[in-house]
Tab-separated table of C-alpha atoms in Angstrom:
chain	number	residue	atom	x	y	z
A	309	MET	CA	0.072	0.098	-0.030
A	310	LYS	CA	1.173	3.372	-0.593
A	311	ARG	CA	2.711	5.547	1.942
A	312	ALA	CA	0.549	8.357	0.976
A	313	THR	CA	-2.810	5.889	1.063
A	314	ILE	CA	-1.813	4.802	4.549
A	315	VAL	CA	-1.360	8.446	5.847
A	316	GLU	CA	-4.918	9.178	4.750
A	317	LEU	CA	-6.350	6.105	6.136
A	318	ILE	CA	-4.967	7.387	9.631
A	319	ALA	CA	-5.468	10.552	9.125
A	320	SER	CA	-9.206	9.591	8.333
A	321	LEU	CA	-9.049	7.553	11.591
A	322	LEU	CA	-8.274	10.580	13.818
A	323	ILE	CA	-10.586	12.903	12.111
A	324	LEU	CA	-13.613	10.157	13.004
A	325	LEU	CA	-12.081	9.872	16.278
A	326	PHE	CA	-11.646	13.240	17.036
A	327	PHE	CA	-15.109	14.864	15.078
A	328	TYR	CA	-17.092	12.023	16.740
A	329	THR	CA	-15.722	12.479	20.297
A	330	ALA	CA	-16.004	16.481	20.473
A	331	VAL	CA	-19.404	16.704	19.038
A	332	SER	CA	-20.530	13.758	21.681
A	333	LYS	CA	-18.892	15.859	24.743
A	334	LEU	CA	-20.384	19.248	23.190
A	335	LEU	CA	-23.887	17.846	22.762
A	336	GLU	CA	-23.394	16.262	26.768
A	337	TYR	CA	-21.626	19.580	27.774
A	338	GLN	CA	-23.183	19.472	31.373
A	339	THR	CA	-22.735	15.645	31.783
A	340	PHE	CA	-18.820	15.609	30.267
A	341	LYS	CA	-18.321	18.740	32.833
A	342	LEU	CA	-20.194	17.034	35.828
A	343	GLN	CA	-17.760	13.476	35.109
A	344	LEU	CA	-14.611	15.598	34.961
A	345	GLY	CA	-15.305	17.219	37.992
A	346	LYS	CA	-15.292	13.616	39.777
A	347	SER	CA	-11.916	13.176	38.700
A	348	PRO	CA	-9.434	13.408	41.181
A	349	PHE	CA	-6.903	14.604	39.194
A	350	ILE	CA	-8.839	17.633	37.277
A	351	THR	CA	-11.725	18.741	39.119
A	352	GLN	CA	-10.264	22.178	40.104
A	353	PHE	CA	-9.999	22.476	36.397
A	354	SER	CA	-12.892	20.731	35.010
A	355	SER	CA	-14.526	23.793	33.664
A	356	LEU	CA	-11.507	24.755	31.838
A	357	ILE	CA	-10.769	21.437	30.501
A	358	ALA	CA	-14.384	20.567	29.555
A	359	TRP	CA	-14.567	22.915	26.769
A	360	MET	CA	-10.497	23.063	25.959
A	361	ILE	CA	-10.893	19.187	25.144
A	362	PRO	CA	-13.794	19.437	22.620
A	363	MET	CA	-12.374	22.342	20.888
A	364	GLY	CA	-8.446	21.260	20.425
A	365	GLU	CA	-9.981	18.092	19.098
A	366	ILE	CA	-12.046	19.879	16.657
A	367	PHE	CA	-8.760	22.136	15.604
A	368	ILE	CA	-6.524	19.177	15.686
A	369	GLY	CA	-9.327	17.183	13.646
A	370	ALA	CA	-9.518	20.149	11.171
A	371	ALA	CA	-5.899	20.563	10.689
A	372	LEU	CA	-5.303	16.862	9.825
A	373	ILE	CA	-7.909	17.565	6.937
A	374	PHE	CA	-5.679	19.609	4.862
A	375	LYS	CA	-2.073	18.200	3.872
A	376	ARG	CA	-0.220	21.308	4.397
A	377	THR	CA	-1.210	21.130	8.145
A	378	ARG	CA	-1.677	17.428	8.684
A	379	LEU	CA	2.004	16.847	10.239
A	380	LEU	CA	1.002	19.420	12.660
A	381	GLY	CA	-2.213	17.800	12.968
A	382	LEU	CA	-0.541	14.469	13.517
A	383	TYR	CA	1.663	15.447	16.300
A	384	GLY	CA	-1.243	17.385	17.928
A	385	SER	CA	-2.982	13.745	17.732
A	386	LEU	CA	-0.066	12.245	19.417
A	387	PHE	CA	0.174	15.234	21.962
A	388	LEU	CA	-3.588	14.367	22.838
A	389	MET	CA	-4.056	10.279	22.554
A	390	THR	CA	-0.314	10.450	24.679
A	391	MET	CA	-2.230	12.563	27.192
A	392	PHE	CA	-5.493	10.293	27.201
A	393	THR	CA	-3.098	7.527	27.546
A	394	ALA	CA	-1.304	9.082	30.787
A	395	TYR	CA	-4.593	10.274	32.283
A	396	ILE	CA	-6.361	7.032	32.257
A	397	TYR	CA	-2.568	4.629	33.295
A	398	ALA	CA	-2.863	7.520	36.159
A	399	MET	CA	-6.248	6.776	37.066
A	400	LEU	CA	-6.039	3.217	37.312
A	401	ASN	CA	-3.001	3.316	39.436
A	402	TYR	CA	-3.432	5.934	41.716
A	403	SER	CA	-6.727	7.751	41.988
A	404	TYR	CA	-9.567	6.752	44.608
A	405	ASP	CA	-12.192	7.301	42.390
A	406	LEU	CA	-12.812	6.113	38.727
A	407	PRO	CA	-15.574	8.246	36.983
A	408	CYS	CA	-16.491	8.313	33.089
A	409	SER	CA	-15.894	11.142	31.025
A	410	CYS	CA	-15.860	9.916	27.726
A	411	GLY	CA	-17.815	10.812	24.339
A	412	GLY	CA	-20.756	8.532	22.976
A	413	ILE	CA	-19.668	4.666	22.261
A	414	ILE	CA	-16.514	5.057	24.107
A	415	SER	CA	-17.879	5.702	27.209
A	416	LYS	CA	-18.992	1.931	26.962
A	417	MET	CA	-15.493	0.585	27.310
A	418	THR	CA	-14.001	-0.251	30.812
A	419	TRP	CA	-11.146	2.081	31.804
A	420	THR	CA	-8.798	-1.255	30.689
A	421	GLN	CA	-10.297	-1.178	27.402
A	422	HIS	CA	-9.808	2.342	26.708
A	423	LEU	CA	-6.450	1.831	28.234
A	424	TRP	CA	-5.614	-0.346	24.787
A	425	PHE	CA	-8.001	1.591	22.612
A	426	ASN	CA	-5.637	5.119	23.230
A	427	ILE	CA	-1.992	3.089	23.224
A	428	GLY	CA	-3.494	1.601	19.739
A	429	PHE	CA	-3.810	5.251	18.698
A	430	VAL	CA	-0.622	6.513	19.908
A	431	ILE	CA	0.889	3.926	17.723
A	432	LEU	CA	-1.209	5.305	14.699
A	433	CYS	CA	0.115	8.492	15.179
A	434	ILE	CA	3.586	7.724	15.342
A	435	VAL	CA	3.533	5.932	12.531
A	436	GLY	CA	1.479	8.181	10.591
A	437	ILE	CA	3.818	11.223	11.941
A	438	LEU	CA	7.005	8.956	10.493
A	439	LEU	CA	5.198	8.464	6.822
A	440	GLN	CA	3.820	12.162	6.321
A	441	THR	CA	7.470	13.323	7.341
A	442	LYS	CA	8.758	10.984	4.630
A	443	LEU	CA	6.296	11.928	2.073
A	444	ASN	CA	7.029	16.073	2.699
A	445	ALA	CA	10.291	15.267	2.735
A	446	LYS	CA	9.596	13.636	-0.699
A	447	GLY	CA	7.718	16.638	-1.996
A	448	TYR	CA	10.523	18.664	-0.850
A	449	LYS	CA	12.884	16.816	-3.173
A	450	LYS	CA	10.958	17.003	-6.110
A	451	LEU	CA	10.606	20.640	-5.390
A	452	GLU	CA	14.325	21.025	-4.665
A	453	ILE	CA	14.969	19.185	-8.479
A	454	LYS	CA	12.829	22.142	-9.446
A	455	HIS	CA	14.444	24.580	-7.653
A	456	ASP	CA	17.209	25.263	-10.289
A	457	GLU	CA	14.764	26.010	-12.913
A	458	LEU	CA	12.633	28.376	-10.226
A	459	PRO	CA	13.052	31.955	-9.044
A	460	SER	CA	14.174	31.656	-5.385
A	461	VAL	CA	11.317	33.482	-3.922
A	462	VAL	CA	9.072	30.553	-5.238
A	463	TYR	CA	11.506	28.167	-3.484
A	464	THR	CA	11.519	29.959	-0.211
A	465	ALA	CA	7.337	29.488	-0.394
A	466	PHE	CA	7.663	25.970	-0.227
A	467	SER	CA	10.464	24.956	2.149
B	749	MET	CA	15.508	29.181	15.306
B	750	ILE	CA	15.122	25.389	16.446
B	751	PRO	CA	18.087	23.507	14.852
B	752	PRO	CA	17.284	21.345	11.653
B	753	VAL	CA	17.865	18.131	13.650
B	754	ILE	CA	15.209	18.509	16.347
B	755	LYS	CA	12.838	19.073	13.890
B	756	LYS	CA	13.444	15.389	13.100
B	757	PRO	CA	10.594	12.919	13.818
B	758	ILE	CA	13.384	10.868	15.931
B	759	PHE	CA	13.640	13.814	18.696
B	760	LEU	CA	10.011	15.400	18.127
B	761	ILE	CA	8.179	12.306	18.570
B	762	PRO	CA	9.506	11.386	21.903
B	763	LEU	CA	9.410	15.038	23.041
B	764	THR	CA	5.690	15.505	22.238
B	765	MET	CA	5.251	12.421	24.181
B	766	ALA	CA	7.111	13.323	27.344
B	767	ALA	CA	5.143	16.704	27.400
B	768	ALA	CA	2.081	14.914	27.344
B	769	ILE	CA	3.454	12.920	30.188
B	770	ILE	CA	4.868	15.307	32.344
B	771	LEU	CA	1.370	17.280	31.872
B	772	VAL	CA	-0.509	14.289	33.408
B	773	SER	CA	2.272	13.868	36.301
B	774	ILE	CA	2.222	16.916	37.332
B	775	LEU	CA	-1.587	17.037	37.773
B	776	ALA	CA	-2.159	13.802	39.431
B	777	TRP	CA	0.899	14.406	41.843
B	778	ARG	CA	-0.807	17.986	42.895
B	779	ALA	CA	-4.113	15.776	43.483
B	780	LEU	CA	-1.862	12.855	45.430
B	781	VAL	CA	0.005	15.016	48.027
B	782	PRO	CA	-2.487	15.552	50.428
B	783	ILE	CA	-3.513	12.193	50.077
B	784	ASN	CA	-0.530	10.323	51.012
B	785	GLN	CA	0.234	12.266	54.038
B	786	LYS	CA	-0.257	10.041	57.103
B	787	ASN	CA	-3.576	9.428	58.012
B	788	GLY	CA	-2.635	9.397	61.670
B	789	PHE	CA	-3.192	5.775	63.096
B	790	GLY	CA	-2.192	2.358	63.091
B	791	ARG	CA	-3.446	-1.417	62.785
B	792	ASN	CA	-2.985	-4.336	64.984
B	793	PHE	CA	-1.928	-7.038	62.790
B	794	ILE	CA	-3.782	-10.359	63.729
B	795	THR	CA	-2.413	-11.545	60.358
B	796	THR	CA	-1.079	-10.410	57.281
B	797	LYS	CA	-1.461	-13.613	55.299
B	798	LEU	CA	-4.743	-15.684	55.212
B	799	THR	CA	-4.576	-19.472	54.587
B	800	MET	CA	-6.606	-20.458	51.407
B	801	LEU	CA	-8.554	-23.498	51.631
B	802	ARG	CA	-10.119	-23.732	48.255
B	803	VAL	CA	-10.646	-22.246	44.825
B	804	SER	CA	-13.033	-22.442	42.016
B	805	LYS	CA	-13.976	-20.950	38.651
B	806	PRO	CA	-18.095	-20.495	38.312
B	807	THR	CA	-19.154	-21.284	34.550
B	808	GLU	CA	-21.896	-18.190	35.303
B	809	ILE	CA	-20.849	-14.725	36.106
B	810	VAL	CA	-21.311	-14.422	39.509
B	811	ALA	CA	-22.386	-10.735	41.294
B	812	GLY	CA	-22.269	-11.454	45.068
B	813	ILE	CA	-22.597	-13.921	48.310
B	814	ALA	CA	-26.447	-13.952	48.365
B	815	GLY	CA	-25.831	-17.045	51.361
B	816	ILE	CA	-24.852	-19.979	52.904
B	817	THR	CA	-27.225	-23.274	53.759
B	818	GLU	CA	-26.230	-26.166	55.773
B	819	HIS	CA	-25.052	-27.723	52.813
B	820	GLN	CA	-24.552	-25.073	50.062
B	821	ILE	CA	-23.288	-21.526	49.295
B	822	TYR	CA	-25.530	-19.239	46.965
B	823	PHE	CA	-24.158	-16.659	44.900
B	824	LYS	CA	-26.239	-13.911	43.039
B	825	THR	CA	-25.727	-13.175	39.104
B	826	LYS	CA	-26.634	-10.622	37.395
B	827	ASP	CA	-30.345	-12.346	36.683
B	828	PRO	CA	-32.533	-11.983	39.287
B	829	SER	CA	-34.017	-15.317	38.731
B	830	LYS	CA	-30.849	-17.026	38.936
B	831	LEU	CA	-28.371	-18.085	41.660
B	832	TRP	CA	-25.386	-19.888	41.444
B	833	GLN	CA	-25.401	-22.856	43.714
B	834	THR	CA	-22.127	-24.726	45.384
B	835	ASP	CA	-21.420	-26.947	48.113
B	836	GLN	CA	-19.352	-26.257	51.127
B	837	ASN	CA	-16.084	-26.708	49.456
B	838	LEU	CA	-17.373	-24.386	46.273
B	839	GLN	CA	-17.609	-27.523	43.942
B	840	ASN	CA	-20.179	-28.986	42.242
B	841	GLY	CA	-21.420	-25.821	41.000
B	842	LYS	CA	-24.853	-25.282	38.974
B	843	LEU	CA	-27.563	-22.832	37.892
B	844	ILE	CA	-30.645	-22.612	40.053
B	845	ALA	CA	-33.542	-21.311	38.180
B	846	LEU	CA	-36.125	-19.127	40.473
B	847	ASN	CA	-39.831	-18.167	39.633
B	848	ILE	CA	-39.276	-14.692	39.342
B	849	PRO	CA	-39.726	-12.037	36.205
B	850	ASN	CA	-36.054	-10.783	34.766
B	851	ASN	CA	-37.167	-7.210	34.010
B	852	SER	CA	-34.888	-4.344	33.590
B	853	ARG	CA	-36.493	-2.321	36.412
B	854	ILE	CA	-35.657	-5.134	39.308
B	855	ALA	CA	-32.310	-6.342	37.217
B	856	SER	CA	-30.736	-2.421	37.422
B	857	ALA	CA	-30.480	-3.026	41.356
B	858	PHE	CA	-31.398	-5.611	43.562
B	859	TYR	CA	-30.054	-7.701	46.797
B	860	SER	CA	-30.373	-11.390	46.621
B	861	THR	CA	-30.599	-13.046	50.038
B	862	VAL	CA	-30.761	-16.803	50.528
B	863	ASP	CA	-32.844	-17.544	53.972
B	864	SER	CA	-34.067	-21.378	53.342
B	865	PRO	CA	-35.927	-22.447	52.247
B	866	PHE	CA	-36.895	-18.952	50.828
B	867	VAL	CA	-34.631	-16.258	48.592
B	868	HIS	CA	-35.402	-12.722	49.104
B	869	VAL	CA	-34.833	-10.372	45.924
B	870	MET	CA	-35.214	-6.748	47.229
B	871	ALA	CA	-35.809	-5.043	44.063
B	872	CYS	CA	-34.516	-1.181	44.825
B	873	ASN	CA	-36.037	0.857	41.771
B	874	GLY	CA	-39.329	-1.355	42.080
B	875	PRO	CA	-39.472	-0.847	45.096
B	876	ALA	CA	-40.807	-4.241	46.183
B	877	VAL	CA	-39.258	-7.189	47.422
B	878	ILE	CA	-39.954	-10.618	46.092
B	879	LYS	CA	-39.832	-13.935	47.995
B	880	ALA	CA	-39.455	-17.266	45.829
B	881	ASP	CA	-38.831	-20.507	46.870
B	882	LEU	CA	-35.433	-21.906	46.171
B	883	SER	CA	-36.916	-24.957	44.540
B	884	GLY	CA	-38.584	-22.723	41.748
B	885	LYS	CA	-41.993	-23.004	42.395
B	886	ALA	CA	-44.091	-20.390	44.912
B	887	THR	CA	-43.376	-16.531	44.847
B	888	SER	CA	-44.788	-13.765	46.565
B	889	MET	CA	-44.299	-10.116	45.550
B	890	TYR	CA	-44.796	-6.969	47.875
B	891	ARG	CA	-44.656	-3.578	47.445
B	892	PHE	CA	-44.417	-0.725	50.280
B	893	PRO	CA	-45.674	2.447	50.258
B	894	THR	CA	-42.497	4.092	50.217
B	895	ALA	CA	-40.137	5.542	47.316
B	896	LEU	CA	-37.028	3.776	45.895
B	897	PHE	CA	-34.543	2.102	48.250
B	898	THR	CA	-30.645	1.661	48.155
B	899	ARG	CA	-29.995	-0.770	51.105
B	900	ALA	CA	-31.827	-3.804	51.631
B	901	VAL	CA	-31.623	-6.576	54.598
B	902	VAL	CA	-33.929	-9.196	56.112
B	903	ILE	CA	-34.370	-9.870	59.570
B	904	GLY	CA	-36.523	-12.827	59.659
B	905	GLY	CA	-40.024	-14.062	58.304
B	906	ASP	CA	-41.053	-11.540	56.364
B	907	SER	CA	-39.354	-8.545	58.158
B	908	TYR	CA	-37.470	-6.217	55.864
B	909	ILE	CA	-35.197	-3.125	56.863
B	910	PHE	CA	-34.326	-0.817	54.483
B	911	ARG	CA	-32.207	2.658	54.045
B	912	GLY	CA	-34.266	4.300	51.057
B	913	PHE	CA	-36.330	7.626	50.426
B	914	ASP	CA	-39.811	8.080	51.861
B	915	THR	CA	-42.466	10.163	49.906
B	916	THR	CA	-44.301	10.693	53.426
B	917	LEU	CA	-41.119	12.436	54.947
B	918	ARG	CA	-40.164	15.520	53.266
B	919	GLY	CA	-36.917	16.851	52.611
B	920	ALA	CA	-35.689	14.011	54.760
B	921	GLY	CA	-33.208	12.320	52.050
B	922	GLN	CA	-32.601	8.817	52.964
B	923	VAL	CA	-34.304	7.141	56.215
B	924	PHE	CA	-34.330	3.882	57.828
B	925	ILE	CA	-37.677	1.793	56.813
B	926	LYS	CA	-38.633	-1.752	58.989
B	927	GLY	CA	-41.606	-3.501	56.796
B	928	ASN	CA	-43.539	-6.431	57.269
B	929	PRO	CA	-46.432	-7.248	54.124
B	930	LYS	CA	-47.672	-10.275	56.073
B	931	THR	CA	-48.576	-7.799	59.422
B	932	GLY	CA	-48.400	-4.180	57.458
B	933	GLU	CA	-46.224	-3.174	59.936
B	934	LEU	CA	-44.097	0.026	58.675
B	935	LEU	CA	-41.955	2.128	60.784
B	936	ARG	CA	-39.519	4.884	59.510
B	937	ASN	CA	-36.482	6.287	61.557
B	938	ASN	CA	-34.578	9.405	60.099
B	939	LEU	CA	-30.981	8.413	61.834
B	940	VAL	CA	-27.758	8.810	60.508
B	941	LYS	CA	-28.286	12.446	58.673
B	942	ASN	CA	-25.906	15.329	57.626
B	943	ALA	CA	-26.659	18.804	57.249
B	944	ASN	CA	-26.975	19.535	53.626
B	945	ASP	CA	-27.363	15.896	53.284
B	946	GLY	CA	-30.861	16.456	51.366
B	947	THR	CA	-30.204	13.343	49.026
B	948	GLY	CA	-28.553	11.125	51.438
B	949	ILE	CA	-25.684	10.534	49.799
B	950	THR	CA	-22.882	12.155	52.124
B	951	SER	CA	-24.520	9.732	55.033
B	952	ASP	CA	-24.866	6.821	52.339
B	953	GLY	CA	-23.325	3.234	53.864
B	954	TYR	CA	-24.003	-0.281	53.786
B	955	LEU	CA	-26.262	-2.048	56.635
B	956	ASN	CA	-25.811	-5.332	57.706
B	957	PHE	CA	-27.818	-7.920	60.379
B	958	ASP	CA	-26.444	-9.626	62.626
B	959	ARG	CA	-28.606	-12.463	63.679
B	960	SER	CA	-26.772	-13.656	66.427
B	961	SER	CA	-26.962	-10.323	68.893
B	962	ASN	CA	-30.075	-8.874	66.679
B	963	MET	CA	-28.695	-6.372	65.824
B	964	LEU	CA	-28.803	-3.933	62.756
B	965	VAL	CA	-25.285	-2.119	61.834
B	966	TYR	CA	-25.221	0.846	59.456
B	967	VAL	CA	-21.297	1.636	58.680
B	968	SER	CA	-21.018	5.094	57.050
B	969	TYR	CA	-18.742	5.171	53.904
B	970	TYR	CA	-17.759	8.596	54.260
B	971	GLN	CA	-17.771	9.117	58.049
B	972	ASN	CA	-15.624	7.183	60.458
B	973	ARG	CA	-18.908	5.637	62.573
B	974	PHE	CA	-20.723	2.653	62.900
B	975	TYR	CA	-24.092	2.807	64.066
B	976	CYS	CA	-25.927	-0.456	65.898
B	977	LEU	CA	-29.906	-0.169	65.987
B	978	ASP	CA	-32.233	-2.607	67.346
B	979	THR	CA	-34.912	-4.331	65.007
B	980	ASN	CA	-37.282	-1.856	65.492
B	981	LEU	CA	-34.860	1.121	64.621
B	982	ASN	CA	-33.736	2.659	68.045
B	983	LEU	CA	-30.670	3.729	68.212
B	984	LEU	CA	-28.414	1.244	70.317
B	985	ASN	CA	-24.831	3.275	70.008
B	986	SER	CA	-22.886	4.681	67.375
B	987	TRP	CA	-18.681	3.936	67.325
B	988	ASN	CA	-15.893	5.411	65.663
B	989	THR	CA	-13.484	3.425	63.551
B	990	ILE	CA	-10.057	3.284	64.128
B	991	ASP	CA	-9.522	6.064	61.381
B	992	PRO	CA	-9.408	9.663	62.865
B	993	GLY	CA	-10.953	11.080	59.419
B	994	ASN	CA	-13.568	13.307	59.390
B	995	THR	CA	-16.881	13.639	57.509
B	996	LEU	CA	-15.706	14.002	53.935
B	997	GLU	CA	-19.031	16.040	52.647
B	998	VAL	CA	-20.236	14.551	49.158
B	999	LYS	CA	-21.650	17.548	46.639
B	1000	VAL	CA	-24.493	16.105	44.921
B	1001	VAL	CA	-26.457	17.200	41.790
B	1002	ASN	CA	-29.624	16.242	40.087
B	1003	VAL	CA	-29.094	15.704	36.487
B	1004	ASN	CA	-32.341	14.636	34.683
B	1005	GLY	CA	-33.568	12.755	37.519
B	1006	THR	CA	-30.743	10.895	38.326
B	1007	LEU	CA	-28.816	12.487	41.333
B	1008	THR	CA	-25.119	12.282	41.178
B	1009	ASN	CA	-21.960	13.423	43.093
B	1010	THR	CA	-20.179	16.832	41.572
B	1011	THR	CA	-16.587	16.031	43.548
B	1012	PRO	CA	-14.286	13.028	43.616
B	1013	THR	CA	-15.652	10.374	46.577
B	1014	ARG	CA	-13.241	9.991	49.380
B	1015	ILE	CA	-14.871	6.457	50.679
B	1016	ILE	CA	-13.526	5.657	54.153
B	1017	ASN	CA	-15.344	2.533	54.629
B	1018	GLY	CA	-16.049	0.173	51.985
B	1019	ARG	CA	-18.189	-2.911	52.339
B	1020	GLY	CA	-18.664	-5.436	55.421
B	1021	GLN	CA	-20.567	-7.862	57.367
B	1022	ALA	CA	-21.641	-8.324	60.990
B	1023	PHE	CA	-21.199	-11.392	62.207
B	1024	ASN	CA	-21.446	-13.208	66.028
B	1025	GLY	CA	-21.198	-9.768	67.453
B	1026	LYS	CA	-18.431	-8.545	65.421
B	1027	LEU	CA	-17.919	-6.128	62.716
B	1028	TYR	CA	-15.804	-7.201	59.690
B	1029	ASN	CA	-15.344	-3.461	58.204
B	1030	VAL	CA	-13.442	-3.480	54.880
B	1031	SER	CA	-11.319	-0.088	55.377
B	1032	ARG	CA	-10.100	2.077	52.214
B	1033	ARG	CA	-7.341	4.603	54.728
B	1034	GLN	CA	-4.050	3.261	54.905
B	1035	ALA	CA	-2.937	3.444	58.413
B	1036	ASP	CA	0.482	4.730	59.136
B	1037	ASN	CA	2.301	1.506	60.218
B	1038	GLU	CA	1.261	0.038	56.810
B	1039	PRO	CA	3.296	-0.958	53.815
B	1040	ALA	CA	1.693	0.977	50.749
B	1041	GLY	CA	2.315	-2.234	48.616
B	1042	LEU	CA	0.172	-4.352	50.705
B	1043	PHE	CA	-1.905	-1.980	51.339
B	1044	SER	CA	-3.023	-1.631	47.493
B	1045	LYS	CA	-2.728	-5.697	46.815
B	1046	ASN	CA	-5.311	-6.899	49.719
B	1047	ASP	CA	-8.758	-5.817	51.412
B	1048	VAL	CA	-7.972	-4.901	54.838
B	1049	LEU	CA	-10.734	-5.700	57.501
B	1050	ASP	CA	-10.837	-3.916	60.805
B	1051	VAL	CA	-12.861	-5.993	63.131
B	1052	TYR	CA	-14.778	-4.471	65.952
B	1053	GLU	CA	-16.811	-5.725	68.995
B	1054	LEU	CA	-20.523	-4.363	68.663
B	1055	THR	CA	-21.603	-3.884	71.513
B	1056	SER	CA	-18.372	-2.104	72.954
B	1057	GLY	CA	-17.027	-0.448	69.374
B	1058	SER	CA	-13.802	-2.113	70.717
B	1059	TYR	CA	-10.832	-2.564	67.814
B	1060	LEU	CA	-9.955	-6.272	68.096
B	1061	GLY	CA	-7.492	-5.840	65.206
B	1062	SER	CA	-6.966	-6.418	61.604
B	1063	PHE	CA	-6.382	-9.262	58.490
B	1064	TYR	CA	-5.922	-8.941	54.668
B	1065	ILE	CA	-8.060	-10.333	52.079
B	1066	PRO	CA	-5.745	-11.013	49.376
B	1067	TYR	CA	-6.501	-10.007	45.658
B	1068	TYR	CA	-6.630	-13.481	43.835
B	1069	GLU	CA	-4.766	-13.301	39.981
B	1070	MET	CA	-4.419	-9.746	40.144
B	1071	GLU	CA	-8.516	-9.348	40.818
B	1072	LYS	CA	-10.252	-7.555	43.547
B	1073	VAL	CA	-12.397	-8.712	46.185
B	1074	SER	CA	-16.404	-8.187	44.920
B	1075	ASP	CA	-17.708	-9.579	48.321
B	1076	PHE	CA	-17.348	-11.654	51.128
B	1077	LYS	CA	-18.808	-13.695	54.091
B	1078	VAL	CA	-17.881	-14.716	57.114
B	1079	THR	CA	-18.724	-17.684	58.611
B	1080	GLU	CA	-18.126	-20.200	61.969
B	1081	ASN	CA	-14.988	-21.073	60.375
B	1082	SER	CA	-14.351	-19.678	57.205
B	1083	ILE	CA	-14.239	-16.308	55.196
B	1084	ILE	CA	-16.231	-16.866	51.631
B	1085	VAL	CA	-14.663	-14.605	48.987
B	1086	GLN	CA	-16.138	-13.557	45.645
B	1087	TYR	CA	-13.811	-12.317	43.167
B	1088	LYS	CA	-14.395	-11.121	39.585
B	1089	SER	CA	-13.942	-14.411	37.664
B	1090	TYR	CA	-13.566	-16.792	41.169
B	1091	ILE	CA	-14.779	-17.365	44.166
B	1092	ALA	CA	-12.614	-18.794	47.185
B	1093	LEU	CA	-12.584	-20.207	51.037
B	1094	TYR	CA	-9.903	-18.800	53.416
B	1095	LYS	CA	-9.167	-20.288	56.716
B	1096	ARG	CA	-11.132	-17.285	59.576
B	1097	PRO	CA	-8.508	-15.665	61.815
B	1098	ILE	CA	-10.401	-13.965	64.285
């Protein structure tokens, strides 16, 4: 399978995941905020996080749609998914209370299932970043070959 | 200007992941610092290791220990119309079908108590009590003129004690109710309440009945106290547990008809059982002389004398195959323990 196709697939999965969970959280905003308040680690910041997380997911989802910002979107996805994974790990091992603040169908998973689900997406993000970086470099090299034929101002715009 | 080498994925990927992990670590550390401070009490351990006598793996999912007869042990399942039965050695397990309807309202929250030859299924959201024959024949259903209940015990014959909401007592939150559907007896008592606890959640706890002393025992989840009542709901005594912790208020809100807490709950007392004049209470607070490693891999039971409130000592019920204790029952010589996938028999240390 071509690199570009794999990256498109990974980006599509992430876009689907982020938009689905962001919309679920925004539609059930009060419930989501309430559940965040029950978490021992983030109870003090529940109001802030309740809107930051879905907005962040929408922003990252949008960044993934366009090829120009896809790499940024993939790094954003990696940051977010690693953060969620670390949060679940910390809750499972150190928390005295385990609420659920997930969106939609993901709320049907157990905490342990959710941990593995997130680890899977972290791996997808890493694969996506590596492939997208290679694609970007390839695209840059193509331009570099043409660079000698083009005015320097065009080269600067695409570097 | 960022050096080009740092922009390479081999650096950026771990940097991104490290930043995310550090952020979560800081949040977790801030939350855990007050919790990891000393709790100001110590435990006297009778033993730190229980002797396991038997263990078995039921072929059905069991959800609690319903009762014990001379020859059998009964376990509750998620289906109110079925019990898992074994012999006294946890062997020869089989499913027992009861003549009880399995509708979602009953199945949503219920207690099953075996009082041979009957089993009482107390449906909290009914609210109703269903008395069925263990042989699968006759069934009676009783409704009470009160609202939902959250705790229920059988005290003998057709008498039940509940803790629940009573529509006749406005603003009282949850109260104790005694009911006998045969005689029509109905008693109410608004004991164990906190200020600003309209829903009865801050004063929530578990309810037990000790046949030998004919005493009801109510242990608060969020307070370091337990209450002893007689079967007419008169308060006999209230005692402190060894944990000197203060009452932890639980803030509650009504969301679409469901009462739920808005802040994390810190439980002091988990579950327990009153048996032969003693209370076996699972504590969720680590003692100052207790290694964190042992506390996190076992349920610690503190034992108290019911008549005097004296602390008699503590012991651990271990987790098994990395599974936590879901339920336990103390008998004359043993402790029956139910895990998620296993049931086990341990020698009773006290």
